[in-house]
PDB file of C-alpha atoms and ligand atoms in Angstrom:
ATOM      1  CA  UNK A   1     -15.516 -16.546  15.624  1.00 93.00           C
ATOM      2  CA  UNK A   2     -12.836 -13.994  16.629  1.00 98.00           C
ATOM      3  CA  UNK A   3     -14.006 -10.784  15.424  1.00 98.00           C
ATOM      4  CA  UNK A   4     -10.843  -8.647  13.862  1.00 98.00           C
ATOM      5  CA  UNK A   5     -10.775  -4.917  12.612  1.00 99.00           C
ATOM      6  CA  UNK A   6      -8.524  -3.851   9.983  1.00 98.00           C
ATOM      7  CA  UNK A   7      -7.731  -0.237  10.212  1.00 98.00           C
ATOM      8  CA  UNK A   8      -6.706   0.529   6.373  1.00 98.00           C
ATOM      9  CA  UNK A   9      -7.048  -1.521   2.972  1.00 98.00           C
ATOM     10  CA  UNK A  10      -4.289  -3.861   2.726  1.00 98.00           C
ATOM     11  CA  UNK A  11      -2.806  -6.093  -0.131  1.00 98.00           C
ATOM     12  CA  UNK A  12      -5.595  -8.340  -1.247  1.00 98.00           C
ATOM     13  CA  UNK A  13      -3.761 -11.333  -0.294  1.00 98.00           C
ATOM     14  CA  UNK A  14      -3.496 -10.181   3.419  1.00 98.00           C
ATOM     15  CA  UNK A  15      -7.476  -9.839   3.258  1.00 98.00           C
ATOM     16  CA  UNK A  16      -7.915 -12.772   2.089  1.00 98.00           C
ATOM     17  CA  UNK A  17      -5.669 -14.612   4.583  1.00 98.00           C
ATOM     18  CA  UNK A  18      -7.197 -12.941   7.229  1.00 98.00           C
ATOM     19  CA  UNK A  19     -10.870 -13.625   6.299  1.00 98.00           C
ATOM     20  CA  UNK A  20      -9.819 -17.579   6.216  1.00 98.00           C
ATOM     21  CA  UNK A  21      -9.057 -17.080   9.733  1.00 98.00           C
ATOM     22  CA  UNK A  22     -11.102 -14.607  11.630  1.00 98.00           C
ATOM     23  CA  UNK A  23     -14.812 -12.502  11.337  1.00 98.00           C
ATOM     24  CA  UNK A  24     -12.967  -9.511   9.528  1.00 98.00           C
ATOM     25  CA  UNK A  25     -14.140  -5.955   9.252  1.00 98.00           C
ATOM     26  CA  UNK A  26     -12.057  -3.917   6.781  1.00 98.00           C
ATOM     27  CA  UNK A  27     -11.993  -0.553   7.235  1.00 98.00           C
ATOM     28  CA  UNK A  28     -12.282   1.034   4.057  1.00 97.00           C
ATOM     29  CA  UNK A  29     -10.615   4.330   4.592  1.00 98.00           C
ATOM     30  CA  UNK A  30      -6.930   5.307   3.828  1.00 98.00           C
ATOM     31  CA  UNK A  31      -6.851   8.040   6.719  1.00 98.00           C
ATOM     32  CA  UNK A  32      -5.736   7.219  10.670  1.00 98.00           C
ATOM     33  CA  UNK A  33      -8.662   6.063  12.890  1.00 98.00           C
ATOM     34  CA  UNK A  34     -10.315   8.952  14.713  1.00 98.00           C
ATOM     35  CA  UNK A  35     -10.547   8.546  18.466  1.00 98.00           C
ATOM     36  CA  UNK A  36     -14.016   7.791  18.759  1.00 98.00           C
ATOM     37  CA  UNK A  37     -13.214   4.950  16.030  1.00 98.00           C
ATOM     38  CA  UNK A  38     -10.385   3.726  17.983  1.00 98.00           C
ATOM     39  CA  UNK A  39     -12.698   3.660  21.592  1.00 98.00           C
ATOM     40  CA  UNK A  40     -15.581   1.715  19.659  1.00 98.00           C
ATOM     41  CA  UNK A  41     -13.118  -0.492  18.118  1.00 98.00           C
ATOM     42  CA  UNK A  42     -11.666  -1.369  21.459  1.00 98.00           C
ATOM     43  CA  UNK A  43     -14.991  -2.223  22.742  1.00 98.00           C
ATOM     44  CA  UNK A  44     -16.250  -4.252  19.998  1.00 98.00           C
ATOM     45  CA  UNK A  45     -13.700  -6.397  18.543  1.00 98.00           C
ATOM     46  CA  UNK A  46     -11.534  -8.817  20.003  1.00 98.00           C
ATOM     47  CA  UNK A  47      -8.368  -7.759  18.390  1.00 98.00           C
ATOM     48  CA  UNK A  48      -7.468  -5.089  16.223  1.00 99.00           C
ATOM     49  CA  UNK A  49      -4.964  -4.909  13.364  1.00 98.00           C
ATOM     50  CA  UNK A  50      -3.876  -0.690  13.041  1.00 98.00           C
ATOM     51  CA  UNK A  51      -0.721   1.132  11.728  1.00 98.00           C
ATOM     52  CA  UNK A  52       0.782   4.071  11.531  1.00 97.00           C
ATOM     53  CA  UNK A  53      -1.364   7.134  12.511  1.00 97.00           C
ATOM     54  CA  UNK A  54      -3.781   5.619  14.673  1.00 98.00           C
ATOM     55  CA  UNK A  55      -2.910   7.030  17.628  1.00 98.00           C
ATOM     56  CA  UNK A  56      -3.655   4.729  20.683  1.00 98.00           C
ATOM     57  CA  UNK A  57      -2.810   7.215  23.187  1.00 98.00           C
ATOM     58  CA  UNK A  58      -2.904   6.974  27.094  1.00 98.00           C
ATOM     59  CA  UNK A  59      -6.090   8.980  26.932  1.00 98.00           C
ATOM     60  CA  UNK A  60      -7.989   6.390  24.568  1.00 98.00           C
ATOM     61  CA  UNK A  61      -7.317   3.561  27.017  1.00 98.00           C
ATOM     62  CA  UNK A  62      -8.085   5.546  29.688  1.00 98.00           C
ATOM     63  CA  UNK A  63     -11.641   5.928  28.283  1.00 98.00           C
ATOM     64  CA  UNK A  64     -11.845   2.251  27.438  1.00 98.00           C
ATOM     65  CA  UNK A  65     -10.435   0.529  30.700  1.00 97.00           C
ATOM     66  CA  UNK A  66     -12.173  -2.940  30.197  1.00 98.00           C
ATOM     67  CA  UNK A  67     -11.888  -3.028  26.436  1.00 98.00           C
ATOM     68  CA  UNK A  68     -12.781  -6.210  24.651  1.00 98.00           C
ATOM     69  CA  UNK A  69      -9.856  -6.590  22.267  1.00 98.00           C
ATOM     70  CA  UNK A  70      -7.291  -8.096  24.004  1.00 98.00           C
ATOM     71  CA  UNK A  71      -4.504  -7.301  21.112  1.00 98.00           C
ATOM     72  CA  UNK A  72      -3.393  -4.618  18.617  1.00 98.00           C
ATOM     73  CA  UNK A  73      -1.208  -6.573  15.840  1.00 98.00           C
ATOM     74  CA  UNK A  74       0.572  -3.380  14.773  1.00 98.00           C
ATOM     75  CA  UNK A  75       1.092  -3.452  10.769  1.00 98.00           C
ATOM     76  CA  UNK A  76       4.527  -2.036  10.632  1.00 98.00           C
ATOM     77  CA  UNK A  77       7.858  -2.395  13.223  1.00 97.00           C
ATOM     78  CA  UNK A  78       7.126   1.512  14.196  1.00 97.00           C
ATOM     79  CA  UNK A  79       4.552   1.895  16.971  1.00 98.00           C
ATOM     80  CA  UNK A  80       5.392   5.332  18.174  1.00 97.00           C
ATOM     81  CA  UNK A  81       1.926   6.031  17.926  1.00 98.00           C
ATOM     82  CA  UNK A  82       0.805   3.440  20.451  1.00 98.00           C
ATOM     83  CA  UNK A  83       0.863   4.067  23.879  1.00 98.00           C
ATOM     84  CA  UNK A  84       2.360   0.534  24.685  1.00 98.00           C
ATOM     85  CA  UNK A  85       2.835   0.719  28.483  1.00 98.00           C
ATOM     86  CA  UNK A  86      -1.210   2.206  28.575  1.00 98.00           C
ATOM     87  CA  UNK A  87      -2.136  -0.401  26.858  1.00 98.00           C
ATOM     88  CA  UNK A  88      -0.773  -3.035  28.847  1.00 98.00           C
ATOM     89  CA  UNK A  89      -2.138  -2.040  31.692  1.00 98.00           C
ATOM     90  CA  UNK A  90      -5.965  -2.331  30.320  1.00 98.00           C
ATOM     91  CA  UNK A  91      -4.699  -5.740  29.406  1.00 98.00           C
ATOM     92  CA  UNK A  92      -3.790  -5.332  25.774  1.00 98.00           C
ATOM     93  CA  UNK A  93      -0.759  -7.262  24.044  1.00 98.00           C
ATOM     94  CA  UNK A  94       1.039  -5.375  21.601  1.00 98.00           C
ATOM     95  CA  UNK A  95       2.868  -7.086  18.653  1.00 98.00           C
ATOM     96  CA  UNK A  96       4.806  -5.275  15.662  1.00 98.00           C
ATOM     97  CA  UNK A  97       6.232  -6.460  12.146  1.00 98.00           C
ATOM     98  CA  UNK A  98      10.215  -5.872  12.574  1.00 97.00           C
ATOM     99  CA  UNK A  99      12.244  -8.149  10.006  1.00 94.00           C
ATOM    100  CA  UNK A 100       9.493  -7.547   7.081  1.00 97.00           C
ATOM    101  CA  UNK A 101      10.576  -3.914   6.764  1.00 98.00           C
ATOM    102  CA  UNK A 102      14.257  -4.153   6.818  1.00 98.00           C
ATOM    103  CA  UNK A 103      15.471  -4.192   3.190  1.00 98.00           C
ATOM    104  CA  UNK A 104      12.305  -1.850   2.046  1.00 98.00           C
ATOM    105  CA  UNK A 105      13.689   0.856   4.442  1.00 98.00           C
ATOM    106  CA  UNK A 106      17.114   0.343   4.082  1.00 98.00           C
ATOM    107  CA  UNK A 107      16.483   0.634   0.164  1.00 98.00           C
ATOM    108  CA  UNK A 108      15.087   3.834   0.520  1.00 98.00           C
ATOM    109  CA  UNK A 109      17.555   5.267   2.686  1.00 99.00           C
ATOM    110  CA  UNK A 110      20.154   4.360   0.123  1.00 99.00           C
ATOM    111  CA  UNK A 111      17.783   5.893  -2.464  1.00 99.00           C
ATOM    112  CA  UNK A 112      18.165   9.266  -0.311  1.00 99.00           C
ATOM    113  CA  UNK A 113      21.872   9.209   0.237  1.00 99.00           C
ATOM    114  CA  UNK A 114      22.302   9.013  -3.319  1.00 98.00           C
ATOM    115  CA  UNK A 115      19.237  11.861  -4.425  1.00 98.00           C
ATOM    116  CA  UNK A 116      20.754  14.122  -2.200  1.00 98.00           C
ATOM    117  CA  UNK A 117      24.066  13.625  -2.352  1.00 98.00           C
ATOM    118  CA  UNK A 118      23.861  13.554  -6.092  1.00 98.00           C
ATOM    119  CA  UNK A 119      21.078  16.227  -6.674  1.00 98.00           C
ATOM    120  CA  UNK A 120      18.658  13.926  -8.248  1.00 98.00           C
ATOM    121  CA  UNK A 121      15.370  15.284  -7.110  1.00 98.00           C
ATOM    122  CA  UNK A 122      16.824  18.931  -8.108  1.00 98.00           C
ATOM    123  CA  UNK A 123      18.057  17.776 -11.402  1.00 98.00           C
ATOM    124  CA  UNK A 124      14.237  16.213 -12.154  1.00 98.00           C
ATOM    125  CA  UNK A 125      13.015  19.631 -11.098  1.00 98.00           C
ATOM    126  CA  UNK A 126      14.999  21.283 -13.259  1.00 98.00           C
ATOM    127  CA  UNK A 127      13.905  18.811 -16.511  1.00 98.00           C
ATOM    128  CA  UNK A 128      10.790  18.841 -15.880  1.00 98.00           C
ATOM    129  CA  UNK A 129      10.557  23.010 -16.019  1.00 98.00           C
ATOM    130  CA  UNK A 130      11.947  23.045 -19.284  1.00 98.00           C
ATOM    131  CA  UNK A 131      14.677  25.442 -18.307  1.00 98.00           C
ATOM    132  CA  UNK A 132      17.542  22.897 -18.597  1.00 98.00           C
ATOM    133  CA  UNK A 133      19.894  24.660 -21.101  1.00 97.00           C
ATOM    134  CA  UNK A 134      22.447  21.529 -21.392  1.00 98.00           C
ATOM    135  CA  UNK A 135      25.373  19.458 -20.087  1.00 98.00           C
ATOM    136  CA  UNK A 136      28.268  21.634 -18.962  1.00 97.00           C
ATOM    137  CA  UNK A 137      31.035  20.485 -16.974  1.00 98.00           C
ATOM    138  CA  UNK A 138      30.431  22.227 -13.573  1.00 98.00           C
ATOM    139  CA  UNK A 139      26.539  21.939 -13.686  1.00 97.00           C
ATOM    140  CA  UNK A 140      24.742  20.620 -10.308  1.00 97.00           C
ATOM    141  CA  UNK A 141      28.084  19.196  -8.940  1.00 98.00           C
ATOM    142  CA  UNK A 142      26.946  17.034  -5.881  1.00 98.00           C
ATOM    143  CA  UNK A 143      29.099  14.969  -3.475  1.00 98.00           C
ATOM    144  CA  UNK A 144      30.794  11.838  -4.451  1.00 98.00           C
ATOM    145  CA  UNK A 145      29.541   9.316  -2.318  1.00 98.00           C
ATOM    146  CA  UNK A 146      31.421   6.296  -3.061  1.00 98.00           C
ATOM    147  CA  UNK A 147      34.764   6.131  -0.689  1.00 98.00           C
ATOM    148  CA  UNK A 148      33.177   8.323   1.876  1.00 98.00           C
ATOM    149  CA  UNK A 149      32.130   7.754   5.483  1.00 98.00           C
ATOM    150  CA  UNK A 150      28.671   7.314   6.733  1.00 98.00           C
ATOM    151  CA  UNK A 151      27.331   7.839  10.019  1.00 98.00           C
ATOM    152  CA  UNK A 152      24.896   5.691  11.370  1.00 98.00           C
ATOM    153  CA  UNK A 153      22.722   6.810  14.429  1.00 98.00           C
ATOM    154  CA  UNK A 154      21.090   3.843  15.536  1.00 98.00           C
ATOM    155  CA  UNK A 155      22.688   0.326  14.649  1.00 98.00           C
ATOM    156  CA  UNK A 156      19.611  -1.957  14.790  1.00 98.00           C
ATOM    157  CA  UNK A 157      18.346  -4.323  11.662  1.00 97.00           C
ATOM    158  CA  UNK A 158      18.112  -1.347   9.569  1.00 98.00           C
ATOM    159  CA  UNK A 159      21.088   0.592  10.679  1.00 98.00           C
ATOM    160  CA  UNK A 160      23.022  -2.720   9.701  1.00 98.00           C
ATOM    161  CA  UNK A 161      21.093  -3.333   6.505  1.00 98.00           C
ATOM    162  CA  UNK A 162      22.225   0.176   5.338  1.00 98.00           C
ATOM    163  CA  UNK A 163      25.501  -0.473   6.538  1.00 98.00           C
ATOM    164  CA  UNK A 164      26.023  -3.711   4.365  1.00 98.00           C
ATOM    165  CA  UNK A 165      24.803  -1.922   1.134  1.00 98.00           C
ATOM    166  CA  UNK A 166      26.606   1.419   1.883  1.00 98.00           C
ATOM    167  CA  UNK A 167      29.612  -0.545   3.006  1.00 98.00           C
ATOM    168  CA  UNK A 168      29.343  -3.475  -0.176  1.00 98.00           C
ATOM    169  CA  UNK A 169      28.530  -1.497  -2.487  1.00 98.00           C
ATOM    170  CA  UNK A 170      29.402   1.632  -2.541  1.00 98.00           C
ATOM    171  CA  UNK A 171      32.712   1.476  -0.371  1.00 98.00           C
ATOM    172  CA  UNK A 172      31.619   3.464   2.110  1.00 98.00           C
ATOM    173  CA  UNK A 173      33.455   3.020   5.732  1.00 98.00           C
ATOM    174  CA  UNK A 174      31.049   2.998   8.359  1.00 98.00           C
ATOM    175  CA  UNK A 175      30.850   4.640  11.978  1.00 98.00           C
ATOM    176  CA  UNK A 176      27.781   4.544  14.346  1.00 98.00           C
ATOM    177  CA  UNK A 177      26.491   5.633  17.457  1.00 98.00           C
ATOM    178  CA  UNK A 178      23.932   3.348  19.359  1.00 98.00           C
ATOM    179  CA  UNK A 179      22.680   3.542  23.047  1.00 97.00           C
ATOM    180  CA  UNK A 180      24.297  -0.206  23.368  1.00 98.00           C
ATOM    181  CA  UNK A 181      27.082  -1.916  22.765  1.00 98.00           C
ATOM    182  CA  UNK A 182      26.952  -4.016  19.336  1.00 98.00           C
ATOM    183  CA  UNK A 183      29.004  -6.645  19.485  1.00 94.00           C
ATOM    184  CA  UNK A 184      28.396  -7.830  15.750  1.00 93.00           C
ATOM    185  CA  UNK A 185      27.829  -4.669  12.975  1.00 94.00           C
ATOM    186  CA  UNK A 186      27.950  -7.596  10.344  1.00 90.00           C
ATOM    187  CA  UNK A 187      30.327  -5.065   8.391  1.00 95.00           C
ATOM    188  CA  UNK A 188      33.451  -3.677   9.510  1.00 94.00           C
ATOM    189  CA  UNK A 189      32.067  -0.638  11.372  1.00 96.00           C
ATOM    190  CA  UNK A 190      33.468   2.013  14.260  1.00 97.00           C
ATOM    191  CA  UNK A 191      30.902   2.264  17.075  1.00 98.00           C
ATOM    192  CA  UNK A 192      31.669   5.462  18.529  1.00 98.00           C
ATOM    193  CA  UNK A 193      30.590   7.181  22.110  1.00 98.00           C
ATOM    194  CA  UNK A 194      28.696  10.247  21.295  1.00 98.00           C
ATOM    195  CA  UNK A 195      25.954  10.904  18.437  1.00 98.00           C
ATOM    196  CA  UNK A 196      28.101  14.561  18.513  1.00 98.00           C
ATOM    197  CA  UNK A 197      31.217  12.239  16.994  1.00 98.00           C
ATOM    198  CA  UNK A 198      29.431  10.671  14.405  1.00 98.00           C
ATOM    199  CA  UNK A 199      27.836  14.002  13.384  1.00 98.00           C
ATOM    200  CA  UNK A 200      31.321  15.554  13.018  1.00 98.00           C
ATOM    201  CA  UNK A 201      32.823  12.965  11.266  1.00 98.00           C
ATOM    202  CA  UNK A 202      30.705  11.683   8.941  1.00 98.00           C
ATOM    203  CA  UNK A 203      30.011  12.874   4.937  1.00 98.00           C
ATOM    204  CA  UNK A 204      26.437  11.132   5.051  1.00 99.00           C
ATOM    205  CA  UNK A 205      24.588  10.599   8.191  1.00 99.00           C
ATOM    206  CA  UNK A 206      21.306   8.039   8.124  1.00 99.00           C
ATOM    207  CA  UNK A 207      18.958   8.517  11.411  1.00 98.00           C
ATOM    208  CA  UNK A 208      17.683   4.602  12.072  1.00 98.00           C
ATOM    209  CA  UNK A 209      16.763   5.061  15.847  1.00 98.00           C
ATOM    210  CA  UNK A 210      13.154   3.755  16.740  1.00 97.00           C
ATOM    211  CA  UNK A 211      10.830   6.861  17.212  1.00 97.00           C
ATOM    212  CA  UNK A 212       9.703   7.286  20.496  1.00 96.00           C
ATOM    213  CA  UNK A 213       9.667   9.582  23.359  1.00 96.00           C
ATOM    214  CA  UNK A 214      13.264   9.081  24.130  1.00 96.00           C
ATOM    215  CA  UNK A 215      14.302  10.199  20.550  1.00 98.00           C
ATOM    216  CA  UNK A 216      12.242  12.823  20.413  1.00 98.00           C
ATOM    217  CA  UNK A 217      14.809  15.393  18.644  1.00 98.00           C
ATOM    218  CA  UNK A 218      17.539  13.052  19.422  1.00 98.00           C
ATOM    219  CA  UNK A 219      18.917  15.226  16.091  1.00 98.00           C
ATOM    220  CA  UNK A 220      18.446  18.961  17.586  1.00 98.00           C
ATOM    221  CA  UNK A 221      20.426  22.213  16.479  1.00 98.00           C
ATOM    222  CA  UNK A 222      23.434  21.418  18.619  1.00 98.00           C
ATOM    223  CA  UNK A 223      23.859  17.605  16.761  1.00 98.00           C
ATOM    224  CA  UNK A 224      23.426  19.772  13.519  1.00 98.00           C
ATOM    225  CA  UNK A 225      25.838  22.063  13.880  1.00 98.00           C
ATOM    226  CA  UNK A 226      28.438  19.432  14.603  1.00 98.00           C
ATOM    227  CA  UNK A 227      28.142  17.927  10.831  1.00 98.00           C
ATOM    228  CA  UNK A 228      30.145  19.603   8.148  1.00 98.00           C
ATOM    229  CA  UNK A 229      29.251  21.853   5.519  1.00 98.00           C
ATOM    230  CA  UNK A 230      29.220  19.247   2.705  1.00 98.00           C
ATOM    231  CA  UNK A 231      27.653  16.677   4.783  1.00 98.00           C
ATOM    232  CA  UNK A 232      23.979  15.048   3.851  1.00 99.00           C
ATOM    233  CA  UNK A 233      21.335  14.098   6.700  1.00 99.00           C
ATOM    234  CA  UNK A 234      18.895  11.615   5.751  1.00 99.00           C
ATOM    235  CA  UNK A 235      15.882  10.271   7.873  1.00 99.00           C
ATOM    236  CA  UNK A 236      13.833   7.121   7.407  1.00 98.00           C
ATOM    237  CA  UNK A 237      12.957   6.848  10.658  1.00 98.00           C
ATOM    238  CA  UNK A 238      10.742   8.869  12.516  1.00 98.00           C
ATOM    239  CA  UNK A 239       9.879  12.708  11.631  1.00 98.00           C
ATOM    240  CA  UNK A 240      10.112  13.577  15.216  1.00 98.00           C
ATOM    241  CA  UNK A 241      13.608  12.154  15.643  1.00 98.00           C
ATOM    242  CA  UNK A 242      15.071  14.983  14.082  1.00 98.00           C
ATOM    243  CA  UNK A 243      14.585  19.183  14.980  1.00 98.00           C
ATOM    244  CA  UNK A 244      12.717  19.863  11.397  1.00 98.00           C
ATOM    245  CA  UNK A 245      12.592  23.788  12.525  1.00 98.00           C
ATOM    246  CA  UNK A 246      16.326  23.406  13.395  1.00 98.00           C
ATOM    247  CA  UNK A 247      17.023  21.253  10.087  1.00 98.00           C
ATOM    248  CA  UNK A 248      15.275  23.685   7.751  1.00 98.00           C
ATOM    249  CA  UNK A 249      17.621  26.362   9.266  1.00 98.00           C
ATOM    250  CA  UNK A 250      21.014  24.433   8.654  1.00 98.00           C
ATOM    251  CA  UNK A 251      19.621  23.815   5.282  1.00 98.00           C
ATOM    252  CA  UNK A 252      18.404  27.570   4.722  1.00 98.00           C
ATOM    253  CA  UNK A 253      21.925  28.648   5.921  1.00 98.00           C
ATOM    254  CA  UNK A 254      23.706  26.095   4.039  1.00 97.00           C
ATOM    255  CA  UNK A 255      25.259  24.910   7.145  1.00 97.00           C
ATOM    256  CA  UNK A 256      24.749  21.377   5.783  1.00 98.00           C
ATOM    257  CA  UNK A 257      24.969  20.046   1.999  1.00 98.00           C
ATOM    258  CA  UNK A 258      21.420  18.900   2.159  1.00 98.00           C
ATOM    259  CA  UNK A 259      19.056  16.615   3.506  1.00 99.00           C
ATOM    260  CA  UNK A 260      16.963  13.198   2.443  1.00 99.00           C
ATOM    261  CA  UNK A 261      13.658  12.679   4.039  1.00 99.00           C
ATOM    262  CA  UNK A 262      11.050   9.873   4.334  1.00 98.00           C
ATOM    263  CA  UNK A 263       9.500  10.768   7.508  1.00 98.00           C
ATOM    264  CA  UNK A 264       8.287  14.330   9.054  1.00 98.00           C
ATOM    265  CA  UNK A 265       6.909  15.568  12.425  1.00 98.00           C
ATOM    266  CA  UNK A 266       3.445  16.244  11.354  1.00 97.00           C
ATOM    267  CA  UNK A 267       2.774  13.541   8.833  1.00 97.00           C
ATOM    268  CA  UNK A 268       1.390  14.692   6.232  1.00 97.00           C
ATOM    269  CA  UNK A 269       2.021  18.247   6.991  1.00 97.00           C
ATOM    270  CA  UNK A 270       5.194  19.373   5.679  1.00 98.00           C
ATOM    271  CA  UNK A 271       6.364  23.012   6.526  1.00 98.00           C
ATOM    272  CA  UNK A 272       6.466  25.199   3.441  1.00 98.00           C
ATOM    273  CA  UNK A 273       9.917  26.509   4.455  1.00 98.00           C
ATOM    274  CA  UNK A 274      11.052  23.040   3.851  1.00 98.00           C
ATOM    275  CA  UNK A 275       9.150  22.227   0.385  1.00 98.00           C
ATOM    276  CA  UNK A 276      10.420  25.558  -0.706  1.00 98.00           C
ATOM    277  CA  UNK A 277      14.387  24.299  -0.359  1.00 98.00           C
ATOM    278  CA  UNK A 278      16.187  22.980  -3.147  1.00 97.00           C
ATOM    279  CA  UNK A 279      18.713  21.437  -1.415  1.00 98.00           C
ATOM    280  CA  UNK A 280      16.548  18.519   0.509  1.00 98.00           C
ATOM    281  CA  UNK A 281      15.133  15.724  -1.131  1.00 98.00           C
ATOM    282  CA  UNK A 282      11.130  14.956   0.319  1.00 98.00           C
ATOM    283  CA  UNK A 283       9.385  11.344  -0.044  1.00 98.00           C
ATOM    284  CA  UNK A 284       6.293  10.957   0.972  1.00 98.00           C
ATOM    285  CA  UNK A 285       6.932   7.799   3.706  1.00 98.00           C
ATOM    286  CA  UNK A 286       7.624   5.368   1.120  1.00 98.00           C
ATOM    287  CA  UNK A 287      10.079   3.357   3.567  1.00 98.00           C
ATOM    288  CA  UNK A 288       8.311  -0.161   2.739  1.00 98.00           C
ATOM    289  CA  UNK A 289       6.088   0.676  -0.499  1.00 98.00           C
ATOM    290  CA  UNK A 290       6.263  -2.560  -2.395  1.00 98.00           C
ATOM    291  CA  UNK A 291       3.222  -5.068  -2.855  1.00 98.00           C
ATOM    292  CA  UNK A 292       5.600  -7.858  -1.706  1.00 98.00           C
ATOM    293  CA  UNK A 293       6.685  -5.703   1.492  1.00 98.00           C
ATOM    294  CA  UNK A 294       3.370  -4.466   2.733  1.00 98.00           C
ATOM    295  CA  UNK A 295       1.873  -8.233   1.599  1.00 98.00           C
ATOM    296  CA  UNK A 296       5.182  -9.782   4.366  1.00 98.00           C
ATOM    297  CA  UNK A 297       4.175  -6.880   6.605  1.00 98.00           C
ATOM    298  CA  UNK A 298       0.488  -7.880   6.868  1.00 98.00           C
ATOM    299  CA  UNK A 299       1.403 -11.721   6.878  1.00 98.00           C
ATOM    300  CA  UNK A 300       3.341 -11.369   9.884  1.00 98.00           C
ATOM    301  CA  UNK A 301       0.758  -8.737  11.685  1.00 98.00           C
ATOM    302  CA  UNK A 302      -1.801 -12.022  10.766  1.00 98.00           C
ATOM    303  CA  UNK A 303       0.551 -14.136  12.099  1.00 98.00           C
ATOM    304  CA  UNK A 304       0.514 -12.681  15.614  1.00 98.00           C
ATOM    305  CA  UNK A 305      -2.882 -12.300  15.825  1.00 98.00           C
ATOM    306  CA  UNK A 306      -3.251 -16.097  15.084  1.00 98.00           C
ATOM    307  CA  UNK A 307      -0.905 -17.101  17.650  1.00 98.00           C
ATOM    308  CA  UNK A 308      -2.151 -14.785  20.151  1.00 98.00           C
ATOM    309  CA  UNK A 309      -5.481 -16.170  19.620  1.00 98.00           C
ATOM    310  CA  UNK A 310      -4.365 -19.823  19.860  1.00 98.00           C
ATOM    311  CA  UNK A 311      -3.055 -19.113  23.431  1.00 98.00           C
ATOM    312  CA  UNK A 312       0.638 -18.944  22.154  1.00 98.00           C
ATOM    313  CA  UNK A 313       3.248 -16.178  22.636  1.00 96.00           C
ATOM    314  CA  UNK A 314       3.113 -13.846  19.211  1.00 97.00           C
ATOM    315  CA  UNK A 315       6.771 -13.780  17.537  1.00 96.00           C
ATOM    316  CA  UNK A 316       6.950 -10.093  17.832  1.00 98.00           C
ATOM    317  CA  UNK A 317       5.346  -9.059  21.241  1.00 98.00           C
ATOM    318  CA  UNK A 318       6.843  -5.031  22.095  1.00 97.00           C
TER     319      UNK A 318
HETATM  320  C1  8YV B   1       5.561   1.365   7.358  1.00 57.88           C
HETATM  321  C2  8YV B   1       7.486   1.921   8.985  1.00 57.88           C
HETATM  322  O1  8YV B   1       5.105   1.470   5.898  1.00 57.88           O
HETATM  323  O2  8YV B   1       7.341  -0.055   9.269  1.00 57.88           O
HETATM  324  C3  8YV B   1       7.628   1.032   9.874  1.00 57.88           C
HETATM  325  O3  8YV B   1       7.155   1.380  10.847  1.00 57.88           O
HETATM  326  O4  8YV B   1       7.746   3.118   9.071  1.00 57.88           O
HETATM  327  C4  8YV B   1       6.812   2.216   7.090  1.00 57.88           C
HETATM  328  O5  8YV B   1       7.604   1.669   6.434  1.00 57.88           O
HETATM  329  C5  8YV B   1       4.385   2.527   8.264  1.00 57.88           C
HETATM  330  O6  8YV B   1       5.190   3.064   8.653  1.00 57.88           O
HETATM  331  C6  8YV B   1       3.159   1.717   8.453  1.00 57.88           C
HETATM  332  O7  8YV B   1       3.709   0.952   9.528  1.00 57.88           O
END
């Protein structure tokens, strides 16, 4: 029977379905795999279902040039933790789980947009502190989000789902930057030529590009400097797409209105300087954290494994 390693505990339904198809080893640890575990897994299993944080780097593959494993069926759409070119060079196929994550990730973007614009986390901290003195007309005034301009950086599946929600739910006008021309943005939306133009014009900017070496620090000090001083930056993609130090400076100096983050440069380490700021909302990478979504992601990863071992092309090749 085909031997599969699942690198983290997953929803029961996924494990059960996996056990019906494969000889499954479940790694009962919520922490990322160590280098040694990754090397051993490549030698001992036919397929691996890894996820965020399992850093299958070029180094790992260089140390296992003839792996028994033939597929890494990633749990999650983002696969920046896998060096795909190096994986392919030693004969591995890599798949991911797009589609399954889209709506939930867009929902978290909207959560952060509202939390940041309306100072929800700061307000919650105030209530919990016991120091709230009661309502008054000019207390904790935030940015009224309805009808404002949303700038989306990266108009892929998730960017479009965010734009739909913002436009139809909050009457926001949508502008966006995308590396290639987007023929169908699904809502009325203006594609601008540069990131700088979007940063300058938007009241809220959402980052929705995939993490990769090409998007590392795509949003740097220069890009942040284009933003209006009342504007908010939201990141639901990968932490290193935004230069975290530059963002901290922009927030500290009040250069921008606020930020909402679900992802960080060195998860789970969050700089103390960021945690100390009131004008930033910090979520612990909750993008897809709902049981049915995580189940769908697991089932999609399994479908990719099943297709691969049946000799078919998996639907979600990367
Ligand atoms: C996942 C995500 O839950 O799918 C992704 O890429 O960012 C998350 O929502 C997590 O990263 C596991 O892949």
